[in-house]
Amino acid sequence: MTSARQERRQLCDLLIEVGPDAPTLCEGWDTHALASHLWVRENDPLGGMGIVVPALAATTERRMAAVRDRWSYPELVERIAKGPSALSPFGWPGVDAVANTAEFWVHHEDVRRAGDPAAEPRPSTPAFEERLWRQLATMGKAMFSSVGHDGLVLEDLDGNRRRIRPGRSTVTLVGAPSELLLYGFGRTGVARVEVIGEPV
């Protein structure tokens, strides 16, 4: 089973366990809204565009609301667990691992760490952390574009470094690749990341 499929399965199990009204780290979203987002992202090309194009965000919200009205929460989660349709690009061979490993890992943590108290980080494996480190190499510039630092370097717990962008002064973010990923996705309050240096 691929990492993406494992994360999908574990997230869906957790969504059923906590129910539709549990909090998440996604501002304004409970677990039902998060599940709607996951389905729209993979199965509704028009609705999914609002995730990356701010001008279409209202369309995405309407499509997510329609999904919540169309299916019960357990049925929606079951559909997510089955994966996207064969017509969706997310269902094409090879796309799942590239597009969904980070997505499902982060959203799994959105549910886990929204509790009071927040859950501790899950145990990981070197192979999984290496996969995320490679994804940070390809996604890093876009992912960290809104992080308010001038120069930015990522450093994993083994001392491997990756420059995301040059600058007059450099801030280094140190942590496991999985935690750096959370930080890059805006979960700075829960990510176990050490920030070295002063942002400009």
JSON list of N, CA and C in Angstrom, two decimals, residues 97-123:
[
{"chain": "A", "resi": 97, "resn": "ALA", "atom": "N", "xyz": [0.35, 9.27, -5.52]},
{"chain": "A", "resi": 97, "resn": "ALA", "atom": "CA", "xyz": [1.49, 9.42, -4.62]},
{"chain": "A", "resi": 97, "resn": "ALA", "atom": "C", "xyz": [2.03, 10.84, -4.63]},
{"chain": "A", "resi": 98, "resn": "VAL", "atom": "N", "xyz": [2.07, 11.46, -5.80]},
{"chain": "A", "resi": 98, "resn": "VAL", "atom": "CA", "xyz": [2.62, 12.82, -5.91]},
{"chain": "A", "resi": 98, "resn": "VAL", "atom": "C", "xyz": [1.66, 13.85, -5.32]},
{"chain": "A", "resi": 99, "resn": "ALA", "atom": "N", "xyz": [0.38, 13.71, -5.61]},
{"chain": "A", "resi": 99, "resn": "ALA", "atom": "CA", "xyz": [-0.58, 14.75, -5.23]},
{"chain": "A", "resi": 99, "resn": "ALA", "atom": "C", "xyz": [-1.22, 14.55, -3.87]},
{"chain": "A", "resi": 100, "resn": "ASN", "atom": "N", "xyz": [-1.23, 13.32, -3.36]},
{"chain": "A", "resi": 100, "resn": "ASN", "atom": "CA", "xyz": [-2.03, 13.06, -2.17]},
{"chain": "A", "resi": 100, "resn": "ASN", "atom": "C", "xyz": [-1.27, 12.69, -0.91]},
{"chain": "A", "resi": 101, "resn": "THR", "atom": "N", "xyz": [-0.02, 12.30, -1.01]},
{"chain": "A", "resi": 101, "resn": "THR", "atom": "CA", "xyz": [0.70, 11.92, 0.21]},
{"chain": "A", "resi": 101, "resn": "THR", "atom": "C", "xyz": [0.73, 13.09, 1.18]},
{"chain": "A", "resi": 102, "resn": "ALA", "atom": "N", "xyz": [1.20, 14.24, 0.74]},
{"chain": "A", "resi": 102, "resn": "ALA", "atom": "CA", "xyz": [1.28, 15.41, 1.62]},
{"chain": "A", "resi": 102, "resn": "ALA", "atom": "C", "xyz": [-0.12, 15.89, 2.01]},
{"chain": "A", "resi": 103, "resn": "GLU", "atom": "N", "xyz": [-1.03, 15.94, 1.05]},
{"chain": "A", "resi": 103, "resn": "GLU", "atom": "CA", "xyz": [-2.39, 16.45, 1.31]},
{"chain": "A", "resi": 103, "resn": "GLU", "atom": "C", "xyz": [-3.07, 15.66, 2.42]},
{"chain": "A", "resi": 104, "resn": "PHE", "atom": "N", "xyz": [-3.07, 14.35, 2.30]},
{"chain": "A", "resi": 104, "resn": "PHE", "atom": "CA", "xyz": [-3.77, 13.54, 3.30]},
{"chain": "A", "resi": 104, "resn": "PHE", "atom": "C", "xyz": [-3.02, 13.51, 4.62]},
{"chain": "A", "resi": 105, "resn": "TRP", "atom": "N", "xyz": [-1.69, 13.56, 4.59]},
{"chain": "A", "resi": 105, "resn": "TRP", "atom": "CA", "xyz": [-0.94, 13.59, 5.84]},
{"chain": "A", "resi": 105, "resn": "TRP", "atom": "C", "xyz": [-1.27, 14.87, 6.61]},
{"chain": "A", "resi": 106, "resn": "VAL", "atom": "N", "xyz": [-1.25, 16.00, 5.93]},
{"chain": "A", "resi": 106, "resn": "VAL", "atom": "CA", "xyz": [-1.53, 17.28, 6.60]},
{"chain": "A", "resi": 106, "resn": "VAL", "atom": "C", "xyz": [-2.95, 17.30, 7.14]},
{"chain": "A", "resi": 107, "resn": "HIS", "atom": "N", "xyz": [-3.92, 16.86, 6.34]},
{"chain": "A", "resi": 107, "resn": "HIS", "atom": "CA", "xyz": [-5.31, 16.90, 6.82]},
{"chain": "A", "resi": 107, "resn": "HIS", "atom": "C", "xyz": [-5.55, 15.88, 7.93]},
{"chain": "A", "resi": 108, "resn": "HIS", "atom": "N", "xyz": [-4.83, 14.77, 7.93]},
{"chain": "A", "resi": 108, "resn": "HIS", "atom": "CA", "xyz": [-4.91, 13.83, 9.05]},
{"chain": "A", "resi": 108, "resn": "HIS", "atom": "C", "xyz": [-4.46, 14.54, 10.33]},
{"chain": "A", "resi": 109, "resn": "GLU", "atom": "N", "xyz": [-3.36, 15.28, 10.23]},
{"chain": "A", "resi": 109, "resn": "GLU", "atom": "CA", "xyz": [-2.87, 16.03, 11.40]},
{"chain": "A", "resi": 109, "resn": "GLU", "atom": "C", "xyz": [-3.81, 17.19, 11.75]},
{"chain": "A", "resi": 110, "resn": "ASP", "atom": "N", "xyz": [-4.50, 17.76, 10.75]},
{"chain": "A", "resi": 110, "resn": "ASP", "atom": "CA", "xyz": [-5.47, 18.82, 11.04]},
{"chain": "A", "resi": 110, "resn": "ASP", "atom": "C", "xyz": [-6.54, 18.33, 12.01]},
{"chain": "A", "resi": 111, "resn": "VAL", "atom": "N", "xyz": [-6.92, 17.08, 11.89]},
{"chain": "A", "resi": 111, "resn": "VAL", "atom": "CA", "xyz": [-7.93, 16.51, 12.80]},
{"chain": "A", "resi": 111, "resn": "VAL", "atom": "C", "xyz": [-7.27, 16.10, 14.11]},
{"chain": "A", "resi": 112, "resn": "ARG", "atom": "N", "xyz": [-6.16, 15.40, 14.05]},
{"chain": "A", "resi": 112, "resn": "ARG", "atom": "CA", "xyz": [-5.50, 14.89, 15.26]},
{"chain": "A", "resi": 112, "resn": "ARG", "atom": "C", "xyz": [-5.08, 16.02, 16.20]},
{"chain": "A", "resi": 113, "resn": "ARG", "atom": "N", "xyz": [-4.47, 17.06, 15.64]},
{"chain": "A", "resi": 113, "resn": "ARG", "atom": "CA", "xyz": [-3.86, 18.09, 16.48]},
{"chain": "A", "resi": 113, "resn": "ARG", "atom": "C", "xyz": [-4.81, 19.23, 16.82]},
{"chain": "A", "resi": 114, "resn": "ALA", "atom": "N", "xyz": [-6.06, 19.13, 16.39]},
{"chain": "A", "resi": 114, "resn": "ALA", "atom": "CA", "xyz": [-7.03, 20.17, 16.75]},
{"chain": "A", "resi": 114, "resn": "ALA", "atom": "C", "xyz": [-7.66, 19.90, 18.11]},
{"chain": "A", "resi": 115, "resn": "GLY", "atom": "N", "xyz": [-7.38, 18.75, 18.69]},
{"chain": "A", "resi": 115, "resn": "GLY", "atom": "CA", "xyz": [-7.97, 18.41, 19.98]},
{"chain": "A", "resi": 115, "resn": "GLY", "atom": "C", "xyz": [-7.37, 19.23, 21.11]},
{"chain": "A", "resi": 116, "resn": "ASP", "atom": "N", "xyz": [-7.96, 19.10, 22.27]},
{"chain": "A", "resi": 116, "resn": "ASP", "atom": "CA", "xyz": [-7.48, 19.80, 23.45]},
{"chain": "A", "resi": 116, "resn": "ASP", "atom": "C", "xyz": [-7.24, 18.76, 24.54]},
{"chain": "A", "resi": 117, "resn": "PRO", "atom": "N", "xyz": [-6.00, 18.39, 24.81]},
{"chain": "A", "resi": 117, "resn": "PRO", "atom": "CA", "xyz": [-4.78, 18.92, 24.21]},
{"chain": "A", "resi": 117, "resn": "PRO", "atom": "C", "xyz": [-4.53, 18.31, 22.83]},
{"chain": "A", "resi": 118, "resn": "ALA", "atom": "N", "xyz": [-3.70, 19.00, 22.07]},
{"chain": "A", "resi": 118, "resn": "ALA", "atom": "CA", "xyz": [-3.36, 18.51, 20.73]},
{"chain": "A", "resi": 118, "resn": "ALA", "atom": "C", "xyz": [-2.61, 17.19, 20.84]},
{"chain": "A", "resi": 119, "resn": "ALA", "atom": "N", "xyz": [-2.85, 16.30, 19.89]},
{"chain": "A", "resi": 119, "resn": "ALA", "atom": "CA", "xyz": [-2.17, 15.02, 19.87]},
{"chain": "A", "resi": 119, "resn": "ALA", "atom": "C", "xyz": [-0.68, 15.22, 19.58]},
{"chain": "A", "resi": 120, "resn": "GLU", "atom": "N", "xyz": [0.11, 14.32, 20.10]},
{"chain": "A", "resi": 120, "resn": "GLU", "atom": "CA", "xyz": [1.54, 14.31, 19.80]},
{"chain": "A", "resi": 120, "resn": "GLU", "atom": "C", "xyz": [1.75, 13.87, 18.35]},
{"chain": "A", "resi": 121, "resn": "PRO", "atom": "N", "xyz": [2.89, 14.23, 17.75]},
{"chain": "A", "resi": 121, "resn": "PRO", "atom": "CA", "xyz": [3.17, 13.75, 16.39]},
{"chain": "A", "resi": 121, "resn": "PRO", "atom": "C", "xyz": [3.14, 12.23, 16.33]},
{"chain": "A", "resi": 122, "resn": "ARG", "atom": "N", "xyz": [2.67, 11.71, 15.22]},
{"chain": "A", "resi": 122, "resn": "ARG", "atom": "CA", "xyz": [2.63, 10.26, 15.04]},
{"chain": "A", "resi": 122, "resn": "ARG", "atom": "C", "xyz": [4.03, 9.72, 14.78]},
{"chain": "A", "resi": 123, "resn": "PRO", "atom": "N", "xyz": [4.27, 8.47, 15.16]},
{"chain": "A", "resi": 123, "resn": "PRO", "atom": "CA", "xyz": [5.53, 7.85, 14.77]},
{"chain": "A", "resi": 123, "resn": "PRO", "atom": "C", "xyz": [5.63, 7.82, 13.25]}
]
